PDB file of C-alpha atoms in Angstrom:
ATOM      1  CA  MET A   1     -60.078  98.743 -43.054  1.00  0.00           C
ATOM      2  CA  ILE A   2     -61.290 100.238 -39.768  1.00  0.00           C
ATOM      3  CA  PRO A   3     -63.105  98.089 -37.677  1.00  0.00           C
ATOM      4  CA  GLU A   4     -66.836  99.311 -37.037  1.00  0.00           C
ATOM      5  CA  GLN A   5     -66.850  97.926 -33.268  1.00  0.00           C
ATOM      6  CA  LEU A   6     -64.010  97.901 -30.923  1.00  0.00           C
ATOM      7  CA  ILE A   7     -63.580  95.015 -28.488  1.00  0.00           C
ATOM      8  CA  ASP A   8     -63.399  95.351 -24.811  1.00  0.00           C
ATOM      9  CA  LEU A   9     -60.444  93.667 -23.475  1.00  0.00           C
ATOM     10  CA  THR A  10     -61.608  94.078 -19.880  1.00  0.00           C
ATOM     11  CA  GLN A  11     -64.294  91.774 -20.813  1.00  0.00           C
ATOM     12  CA  LEU A  12     -62.007  88.679 -22.217  1.00  0.00           C
ATOM     13  CA  GLU A  13     -61.814  86.037 -20.017  1.00  0.00           C
ATOM     14  CA  GLU A  14     -58.272  84.218 -19.333  1.00  0.00           C
ATOM     15  CA  THR A  15     -58.334  80.598 -20.567  1.00  0.00           C
ATOM     16  CA  GLN A  16     -56.898  78.047 -18.454  1.00  0.00           C
ATOM     17  CA  TYR A  17     -55.435  75.360 -20.172  1.00  0.00           C
ATOM     18  CA  ALA A  18     -55.594  71.386 -19.508  1.00  0.00           C
ATOM     19  CA  SER A  19     -52.389  69.844 -17.873  1.00  0.00           C
ATOM     20  CA  GLN A  20     -52.935  66.252 -19.188  1.00  0.00           C
ATOM     21  CA  THR A  21     -49.945  64.861 -20.230  1.00  0.00           C
ATOM     22  CA  TYR A  22     -48.365  61.712 -20.897  1.00  0.00           C
ATOM     23  CA  LYS A  23     -47.401  60.090 -17.346  1.00  0.00           C
ATOM     24  CA  LEU A  24     -43.434  59.166 -17.546  1.00  0.00           C
ATOM     25  CA  ASP A  25     -42.094  56.207 -15.646  1.00  0.00           C
ATOM     26  CA  LEU A  26     -38.500  57.200 -14.768  1.00  0.00           C
ATOM     27  CA  THR A  27     -37.342  54.078 -13.851  1.00  0.00           C
ATOM     28  CA  SER A  28     -38.240  52.291 -16.619  1.00  0.00           C
ATOM     29  CA  LYS A  29     -37.669  55.415 -19.167  1.00  0.00           C
ATOM     30  CA  ARG A  30     -41.485  54.482 -20.610  1.00  0.00           C
ATOM     31  CA  ILE A  31     -44.692  56.342 -21.374  1.00  0.00           C
ATOM     32  CA  ASN A  32     -46.959  54.657 -18.732  1.00  0.00           C
ATOM     33  CA  GLY A  33     -50.862  56.458 -19.603  1.00  0.00           C
ATOM     34  CA  MET A  34     -51.881  59.855 -18.898  1.00  0.00           C
ATOM     35  CA  ILE A  35     -51.806  62.112 -15.967  1.00  0.00           C
ATOM     36  CA  ASP A  36     -53.589  65.629 -14.878  1.00  0.00           C
ATOM     37  CA  ASP A  37     -53.703  68.479 -12.655  1.00  0.00           C
ATOM     38  CA  LYS A  38     -51.322  67.694  -9.712  1.00  0.00           C
ATOM     39  CA  GLU A  39     -49.764  64.690 -10.818  1.00  0.00           C
ATOM     40  CA  ALA A  40     -48.715  66.242 -13.809  1.00  0.00           C
ATOM     41  CA  LEU A  41     -47.553  69.261 -12.447  1.00  0.00           C
ATOM     42  CA  LEU A  42     -45.121  67.009  -9.922  1.00  0.00           C
ATOM     43  CA  GLN A  43     -44.008  65.580 -12.921  1.00  0.00           C
ATOM     44  CA  SER A  44     -43.101  68.727 -14.544  1.00  0.00           C
ATOM     45  CA  ILE A  45     -41.827  70.032 -11.609  1.00  0.00           C
ATOM     46  CA  ILE A  46     -39.245  67.118 -11.470  1.00  0.00           C
ATOM     47  CA  LYS A  47     -38.336  67.428 -14.954  1.00  0.00           C
ATOM     48  CA  THR A  48     -37.608  71.301 -14.289  1.00  0.00           C
ATOM     49  CA  ILE A  49     -35.255  70.393 -11.818  1.00  0.00           C
ATOM     50  CA  ASN A  50     -33.401  67.693 -13.228  1.00  0.00           C
ATOM     51  CA  THR A  51     -32.994  69.344 -16.815  1.00  0.00           C
ATOM     52  CA  GLU A  52     -29.921  71.355 -17.087  1.00  0.00           C
ATOM     53  CA  ARG A  53     -31.052  74.891 -18.410  1.00  0.00           C
ATOM     54  CA  TYR A  54     -29.442  75.537 -22.128  1.00  0.00           C
ATOM     55  CA  SER A  55     -28.507  71.780 -22.134  1.00  0.00           C
ATOM     56  CA  CYS A  56     -31.287  70.573 -24.504  1.00  0.00           C
ATOM     57  CA  VAL A  57     -32.118  72.678 -27.827  1.00  0.00           C
ATOM     58  CA  ILE A  58     -35.429  71.392 -27.920  1.00  0.00           C
ATOM     59  CA  TYR A  59     -36.017  74.001 -24.513  1.00  0.00           C
ATOM     60  CA  ASN A  60     -35.810  77.450 -24.552  1.00  0.00           C
ATOM     61  CA  GLY A  61     -33.463  79.486 -22.058  1.00  0.00           C
ATOM     62  CA  GLU A  62     -36.287  79.503 -19.585  1.00  0.00           C
ATOM     63  CA  TYR A  63     -36.613  75.890 -18.826  1.00  0.00           C
ATOM     64  CA  GLY A  64     -34.175  73.851 -16.646  1.00  0.00           C
ATOM     65  CA  THR A  65     -32.286  74.860 -13.543  1.00  0.00           C
ATOM     66  CA  GLU A  66     -28.673  75.933 -13.338  1.00  0.00           C
ATOM     67  CA  LYS A  67     -27.122  73.416 -10.911  1.00  0.00           C
ATOM     68  CA  GLU A  68     -23.934  72.288 -12.640  1.00  0.00           C
ATOM     69  CA  SER A  69     -22.081  75.539 -12.247  1.00  0.00           C
ATOM     70  CA  LEU A  70     -22.706  74.945  -8.416  1.00  0.00           C
ATOM     71  CA  ILE A  71     -20.225  71.748  -8.731  1.00  0.00           C
ATOM     72  CA  GLY A  72     -16.864  72.776  -6.618  1.00  0.00           C
ATOM     73  CA  GLN A  73     -18.903  75.974  -4.957  1.00  0.00           C
ATOM     74  CA  ASP A  74     -18.832  76.532  -1.445  1.00  0.00           C
ATOM     75  CA  PHE A  75     -21.584  74.567   0.887  1.00  0.00           C
ATOM     76  CA  ASP A  76     -22.938  77.971   1.991  1.00  0.00           C
ATOM     77  CA  TYR A  77     -22.470  79.706  -1.295  1.00  0.00           C
ATOM     78  CA  VAL A  78     -24.628  76.553  -2.808  1.00  0.00           C
ATOM     79  CA  ILE A  79     -27.392  77.237   0.294  1.00  0.00           C
ATOM     80  CA  ALA A  80     -27.429  80.927  -0.501  1.00  0.00           C
ATOM     81  CA  ASP A  81     -27.909  80.554  -4.210  1.00  0.00           C
ATOM     82  CA  LEU A  82     -30.222  77.614  -4.767  1.00  0.00           C
ATOM     83  CA  PRO A  83     -33.422  79.338  -3.753  1.00  0.00           C
ATOM     84  CA  ARG A  84     -32.979  81.955  -6.411  1.00  0.00           C
ATOM     85  CA  ARG A  85     -31.838  78.948  -8.760  1.00  0.00           C
ATOM     86  CA  LEU A  86     -35.273  76.930  -8.014  1.00  0.00           C
ATOM     87  CA  SER A  87     -37.334  79.698  -7.889  1.00  0.00           C
ATOM     88  CA  GLU A  88     -36.097  81.264 -11.368  1.00  0.00           C
ATOM     89  CA  ALA A  89     -36.635  77.714 -12.855  1.00  0.00           C
ATOM     90  CA  LEU A  90     -40.004  77.026 -11.402  1.00  0.00           C
ATOM     91  CA  LEU A  91     -41.632  80.286 -10.649  1.00  0.00           C
ATOM     92  CA  VAL A  92     -42.005  80.408 -15.183  1.00  0.00           C
ATOM     93  CA  ASP A  93     -44.635  78.009 -14.396  1.00  0.00           C
ATOM     94  CA  ASP A  94     -48.012  79.891 -13.594  1.00  0.00           C
ATOM     95  CA  ARG A  95     -49.651  76.964 -11.900  1.00  0.00           C
ATOM     96  CA  ILE A  96     -46.585  77.503  -9.096  1.00  0.00           C
ATOM     97  CA  LEU A  97     -47.157  80.404  -6.658  1.00  0.00           C
ATOM     98  CA  SER A  98     -44.089  80.630  -4.586  1.00  0.00           C
ATOM     99  CA  ILE A  99     -41.740  78.025  -2.681  1.00  0.00           C
ATOM    100  CA  SER A 100     -41.024  78.092   0.987  1.00  0.00           C
ATOM    101  CA  ASP A 101     -39.532  76.027   3.454  1.00  0.00           C
ATOM    102  CA  PHE A 102     -35.774  75.407   2.369  1.00  0.00           C
ATOM    103  CA  GLU A 103     -34.336  72.817   4.072  1.00  0.00           C
ATOM    104  CA  TYR A 104     -30.716  71.219   3.433  1.00  0.00           C
ATOM    105  CA  THR A 105     -28.991  68.030   4.359  1.00  0.00           C
ATOM    106  CA  LYS A 106     -24.932  67.908   3.488  1.00  0.00           C
ATOM    107  CA  GLY A 107     -23.527  64.696   2.135  1.00  0.00           C
ATOM    108  CA  ALA A 108     -20.089  63.819   1.666  1.00  0.00           C
ATOM    109  CA  ASP A 109     -19.933  65.293  -2.056  1.00  0.00           C
ATOM    110  CA  SER A 110     -23.746  66.554  -2.265  1.00  0.00           C
ATOM    111  CA  LEU A 111     -26.446  68.350  -1.182  1.00  0.00           C
ATOM    112  CA  ILE A 112     -29.930  67.289  -0.573  1.00  0.00           C
ATOM    113  CA  ALA A 113     -32.740  70.180  -0.673  1.00  0.00           C
ATOM    114  CA  SER A 114     -36.092  69.792   0.384  1.00  0.00           C
ATOM    115  CA  ILE A 115     -38.488  72.428  -0.545  1.00  0.00           C
ATOM    116  CA  MET A 116     -42.164  73.045  -0.467  1.00  0.00           C
ATOM    117  CA  VAL A 117     -43.766  74.570  -3.771  1.00  0.00           C
ATOM    118  CA  ASN A 118     -46.960  75.816  -3.447  1.00  0.00           C
ATOM    119  CA  THR A 119     -49.216  75.744  -6.286  1.00  0.00           C
ATOM    120  CA  VAL A 120     -52.882  76.063  -7.129  1.00  0.00           C
ATOM    121  CA  TYR A 121     -53.292  72.500  -6.595  1.00  0.00           C
ATOM    122  CA  GLY A 122     -51.768  72.591  -3.036  1.00  0.00           C
ATOM    123  CA  GLU A 123     -48.422  71.939  -1.513  1.00  0.00           C
ATOM    124  CA  ILE A 124     -46.083  69.766  -3.043  1.00  0.00           C
ATOM    125  CA  PRO A 125     -42.891  68.769  -1.134  1.00  0.00           C
ATOM    126  CA  VAL A 126     -40.188  67.985  -3.553  1.00  0.00           C
ATOM    127  CA  THR A 127     -36.372  67.285  -2.966  1.00  0.00           C
ATOM    128  CA  THR A 128     -33.517  67.821  -5.275  1.00  0.00           C
ATOM    129  CA  GLU A 129     -29.572  66.798  -4.814  1.00  0.00           C
ATOM    130  CA  VAL A 130     -26.952  69.080  -6.144  1.00  0.00           C
ATOM    131  CA  THR A 131     -23.309  67.671  -6.569  1.00  0.00           C
ATOM    132  CA  ILE A 132     -20.735  70.060  -4.534  1.00  0.00           C
TER     133      ILE A 132
END
């Protein structure tokens, strides 16, 4: 059957889905209500950064950050490669526009990276630790 009228794809509007989700209390490991918009995005960023890519079968290969392979690497190598790894992990989310302002603090056996995540809700500062 041939359609009588063709659909003009340029007239379709993009649907933006709600970002409402459960609020995770990471210290007590319990769900504590609901969150939306910027707070939900911050929770998503934290979960993405702290989940090792390919380690959980419930997530596809685009979810998570590859930080375990940085263990034992040279400090300069980690500083050079970490922006790419964080960008690959976070820019999958269409609410995140860019990542900037990388700052590093070297510990005895770790590296603390502070970044600014530029989102549709504004800038969100995030800190993550990488064992080296």
